[in-house]
């Protein structure tokens, strides 16, 4: 189990104590129950829903090595080091 310490303003702490007591629980139990009811974190991302993934190609005259030599095309001979 991990231990977490947080700093709260006194007014926020008093509100937390008050709400926990309304549920008939000590603050620690109230927070444990609250965290247990949080939605699960979804680590999988559907890239097909990303607007960038859905973009169609841009039809333009561009050098075939643009992605490799972008700095040269942007800055010329004075490209940053």
mmCIF file of the C-alpha atoms, coordinates in Angstrom:
data_MODEL
# 
_entry.id   MODEL 
# 
loop_
_atom_site.group_PDB 
_atom_site.id 
_atom_site.type_symbol 
_atom_site.label_atom_id 
_atom_site.label_alt_id 
_atom_site.label_comp_id 
_atom_site.label_asym_id 
_atom_site.label_entity_id 
_atom_site.label_seq_id 
_atom_site.pdbx_PDB_ins_code 
_atom_site.Cartn_x 
_atom_site.Cartn_y 
_atom_site.Cartn_z 
_atom_site.occupancy 
_atom_site.B_iso_or_equiv 
_atom_site.pdbx_formal_charge 
_atom_site.auth_seq_id 
_atom_site.auth_comp_id 
_atom_site.auth_asym_id 
_atom_site.auth_atom_id 
_atom_site.pdbx_PDB_model_num 
ATOM 1  C CA . UNK A 1 1  ? 0.000   0.000  0.000   1.00 0.00 ? 1  UNK A CA 1 
ATOM 2  C CA . UNK A 1 2  ? 1.266   3.485  -0.792  1.00 0.00 ? 2  UNK A CA 1 
ATOM 3  C CA . UNK A 1 3  ? 1.107   6.364  1.654   1.00 0.00 ? 3  UNK A CA 1 
ATOM 4  C CA . UNK A 1 4  ? 0.062   9.787  0.383   1.00 0.00 ? 4  UNK A CA 1 
ATOM 5  C CA . UNK A 1 5  ? 0.460   13.031 2.292   1.00 0.00 ? 5  UNK A CA 1 
ATOM 6  C CA . UNK A 1 6  ? -1.319  16.127 1.037   1.00 0.00 ? 6  UNK A CA 1 
ATOM 7  C CA . UNK A 1 7  ? -1.619  19.664 2.298   1.00 0.00 ? 7  UNK A CA 1 
ATOM 8  C CA . UNK A 1 8  ? -5.081  21.167 2.421   1.00 0.00 ? 8  UNK A CA 1 
ATOM 9  C CA . UNK A 1 9  ? -6.290  24.576 3.380   1.00 0.00 ? 9  UNK A CA 1 
ATOM 10 C CA . UNK A 1 10 ? -7.908  24.377 6.791   1.00 0.00 ? 10 UNK A CA 1 
ATOM 11 C CA . UNK A 1 11 ? -11.299 25.233 5.308   1.00 0.00 ? 11 UNK A CA 1 
ATOM 12 C CA . UNK A 1 12 ? -10.998 22.399 2.749   1.00 0.00 ? 12 UNK A CA 1 
ATOM 13 C CA . UNK A 1 13 ? -9.976  19.952 5.460   1.00 0.00 ? 13 UNK A CA 1 
ATOM 14 C CA . UNK A 1 14 ? -12.946 20.954 7.594   1.00 0.00 ? 14 UNK A CA 1 
ATOM 15 C CA . UNK A 1 15 ? -15.278 20.456 4.623   1.00 0.00 ? 15 UNK A CA 1 
ATOM 16 C CA . UNK A 1 16 ? -13.763 17.002 4.074   1.00 0.00 ? 16 UNK A CA 1 
ATOM 17 C CA . UNK A 1 17 ? -14.242 16.085 7.722   1.00 0.00 ? 17 UNK A CA 1 
ATOM 18 C CA . UNK A 1 18 ? -17.810 17.357 7.595   1.00 0.00 ? 18 UNK A CA 1 
ATOM 19 C CA . UNK A 1 19 ? -18.713 15.389 4.470   1.00 0.00 ? 19 UNK A CA 1 
ATOM 20 C CA . UNK A 1 20 ? -17.048 12.236 5.796   1.00 0.00 ? 20 UNK A CA 1 
ATOM 21 C CA . UNK A 1 21 ? -19.014 12.536 9.033   1.00 0.00 ? 21 UNK A CA 1 
ATOM 22 C CA . UNK A 1 22 ? -22.254 12.948 7.068   1.00 0.00 ? 22 UNK A CA 1 
ATOM 23 C CA . UNK A 1 23 ? -21.495 9.505  5.630   1.00 0.00 ? 23 UNK A CA 1 
ATOM 24 C CA . UNK A 1 24 ? -20.665 8.234  9.098   1.00 0.00 ? 24 UNK A CA 1 
ATOM 25 C CA . UNK A 1 25 ? -17.039 7.508  8.223   1.00 0.00 ? 25 UNK A CA 1 
ATOM 26 C CA . UNK A 1 26 ? -13.630 8.745  9.283   1.00 0.00 ? 26 UNK A CA 1 
ATOM 27 C CA . UNK A 1 27 ? -11.811 10.818 6.659   1.00 0.00 ? 27 UNK A CA 1 
ATOM 28 C CA . UNK A 1 28 ? -9.424  7.997  5.718   1.00 0.00 ? 28 UNK A CA 1 
ATOM 29 C CA . UNK A 1 29 ? -12.238 5.502  5.099   1.00 0.00 ? 29 UNK A CA 1 
ATOM 30 C CA . UNK A 1 30 ? -14.248 8.105  3.206   1.00 0.00 ? 30 UNK A CA 1 
ATOM 31 C CA . UNK A 1 31 ? -11.297 8.791  0.888   1.00 0.00 ? 31 UNK A CA 1 
ATOM 32 C CA . UNK A 1 32 ? -10.615 5.054  0.396   1.00 0.00 ? 32 UNK A CA 1 
ATOM 33 C CA . UNK A 1 33 ? -14.249 4.511  -0.619  1.00 0.00 ? 33 UNK A CA 1 
ATOM 34 C CA . UNK A 1 34 ? -14.259 7.562  -2.874  1.00 0.00 ? 34 UNK A CA 1 
ATOM 35 C CA . UNK A 1 35 ? -11.098 6.420  -4.674  1.00 0.00 ? 35 UNK A CA 1 
ATOM 36 C CA . UNK A 1 36 ? -12.494 2.889  -5.035  1.00 0.00 ? 36 UNK A CA 1 
ATOM 37 C CA . UNK A 1 37 ? -15.470 4.332  -6.934  1.00 0.00 ? 37 UNK A CA 1 
ATOM 38 C CA . UNK A 1 38 ? -13.385 6.311  -9.419  1.00 0.00 ? 38 UNK A CA 1 
ATOM 39 C CA . UNK A 1 39 ? -13.675 5.030  -13.006 1.00 0.00 ? 39 UNK A CA 1 
ATOM 40 C CA . UNK A 1 40 ? -10.966 2.712  -14.243 1.00 0.00 ? 40 UNK A CA 1 
ATOM 41 C CA . UNK A 1 41 ? -8.200  4.319  -16.272 1.00 0.00 ? 41 UNK A CA 1 
ATOM 42 C CA . UNK A 1 42 ? -8.280  3.207  -19.876 1.00 0.00 ? 42 UNK A CA 1 
ATOM 43 C CA . UNK A 1 43 ? -4.668  2.804  -20.990 1.00 0.00 ? 43 UNK A CA 1 
ATOM 44 C CA . UNK A 1 44 ? -5.602  1.825  -24.521 1.00 0.00 ? 44 UNK A CA 1 
ATOM 45 C CA . UNK A 1 45 ? -6.078  4.634  -26.985 1.00 0.00 ? 45 UNK A CA 1 
ATOM 46 C CA . UNK A 1 46 ? -7.902  4.172  -30.248 1.00 0.00 ? 46 UNK A CA 1 
ATOM 47 C CA . UNK A 1 47 ? -5.631  6.046  -32.668 1.00 0.00 ? 47 UNK A CA 1 
ATOM 48 C CA . UNK A 1 48 ? -8.222  5.754  -35.409 1.00 0.00 ? 48 UNK A CA 1 
ATOM 49 C CA . UNK A 1 49 ? -10.270 8.349  -33.483 1.00 0.00 ? 49 UNK A CA 1 
ATOM 50 C CA . UNK A 1 50 ? -7.390  10.841 -33.479 1.00 0.00 ? 50 UNK A CA 1 
ATOM 51 C CA . UNK A 1 51 ? -8.102  13.692 -35.932 1.00 0.00 ? 51 UNK A CA 1 
ATOM 52 C CA . UNK A 1 52 ? -4.467  13.635 -37.099 1.00 0.00 ? 52 UNK A CA 1 
ATOM 53 C CA . UNK A 1 53 ? -4.764  9.924  -37.910 1.00 0.00 ? 53 UNK A CA 1 
ATOM 54 C CA . UNK A 1 54 ? -7.900  10.646 -39.924 1.00 0.00 ? 54 UNK A CA 1 
ATOM 55 C CA . UNK A 1 55 ? -6.319  13.420 -41.988 1.00 0.00 ? 55 UNK A CA 1 
ATOM 56 C CA . UNK A 1 56 ? -5.903  12.734 -45.637 1.00 0.00 ? 56 UNK A CA 1 
ATOM 57 C CA . UNK A 1 57 ? -2.608  13.464 -47.306 1.00 0.00 ? 57 UNK A CA 1 
ATOM 58 C CA . UNK A 1 58 ? -1.738  16.933 -48.484 1.00 0.00 ? 58 UNK A CA 1 
ATOM 59 C CA . UNK A 1 59 ? -1.086  16.985 -52.194 1.00 0.00 ? 59 UNK A CA 1 
ATOM 60 C CA . UNK A 1 60 ? 1.746   19.416 -52.824 1.00 0.00 ? 60 UNK A CA 1 
ATOM 61 C CA . UNK A 1 61 ? 5.045   19.659 -54.560 1.00 0.00 ? 61 UNK A CA 1 
ATOM 62 C CA . UNK A 1 62 ? 7.507   18.834 -51.796 1.00 0.00 ? 62 UNK A CA 1 
ATOM 63 C CA . UNK A 1 63 ? 10.966  17.305 -51.801 1.00 0.00 ? 63 UNK A CA 1 
ATOM 64 C CA . UNK A 1 64 ? 10.997  13.597 -51.039 1.00 0.00 ? 64 UNK A CA 1 
ATOM 65 C CA . UNK A 1 65 ? 13.552  14.141 -48.239 1.00 0.00 ? 65 UNK A CA 1 
ATOM 66 C CA . UNK A 1 66 ? 11.586  16.926 -46.526 1.00 0.00 ? 66 UNK A CA 1 
ATOM 67 C CA . UNK A 1 67 ? 11.080  15.046 -43.266 1.00 0.00 ? 67 UNK A CA 1 
ATOM 68 C CA . UNK A 1 68 ? 14.746  14.103 -43.023 1.00 0.00 ? 68 UNK A CA 1 
ATOM 69 C CA . UNK A 1 69 ? 16.193  17.510 -43.961 1.00 0.00 ? 69 UNK A CA 1 
ATOM 70 C CA . UNK A 1 70 ? 13.501  19.810 -42.593 1.00 0.00 ? 70 UNK A CA 1 
ATOM 71 C CA . UNK A 1 71 ? 15.965  22.117 -40.802 1.00 0.00 ? 71 UNK A CA 1 
ATOM 72 C CA . UNK A 1 72 ? 17.928  22.634 -43.991 1.00 0.00 ? 72 UNK A CA 1 
ATOM 73 C CA . UNK A 1 73 ? 14.768  23.589 -45.869 1.00 0.00 ? 73 UNK A CA 1 
ATOM 74 C CA . UNK A 1 74 ? 13.595  25.892 -43.058 1.00 0.00 ? 74 UNK A CA 1 
ATOM 75 C CA . UNK A 1 75 ? 16.875  27.581 -42.144 1.00 0.00 ? 75 UNK A CA 1 
ATOM 76 C CA . UNK A 1 76 ? 19.093  27.023 -45.161 1.00 0.00 ? 76 UNK A CA 1 
ATOM 77 C CA . UNK A 1 77 ? 22.790  27.090 -44.433 1.00 0.00 ? 77 UNK A CA 1 
ATOM 78 C CA . UNK A 1 78 ? 22.151  28.749 -41.048 1.00 0.00 ? 78 UNK A CA 1 
ATOM 79 C CA . UNK A 1 79 ? 20.378  25.787 -39.512 1.00 0.00 ? 79 UNK A CA 1 
ATOM 80 C CA . UNK A 1 80 ? 20.545  25.580 -35.696 1.00 0.00 ? 80 UNK A CA 1 
ATOM 81 C CA . UNK A 1 81 ? 23.018  23.262 -34.080 1.00 0.00 ? 81 UNK A CA 1 
# 
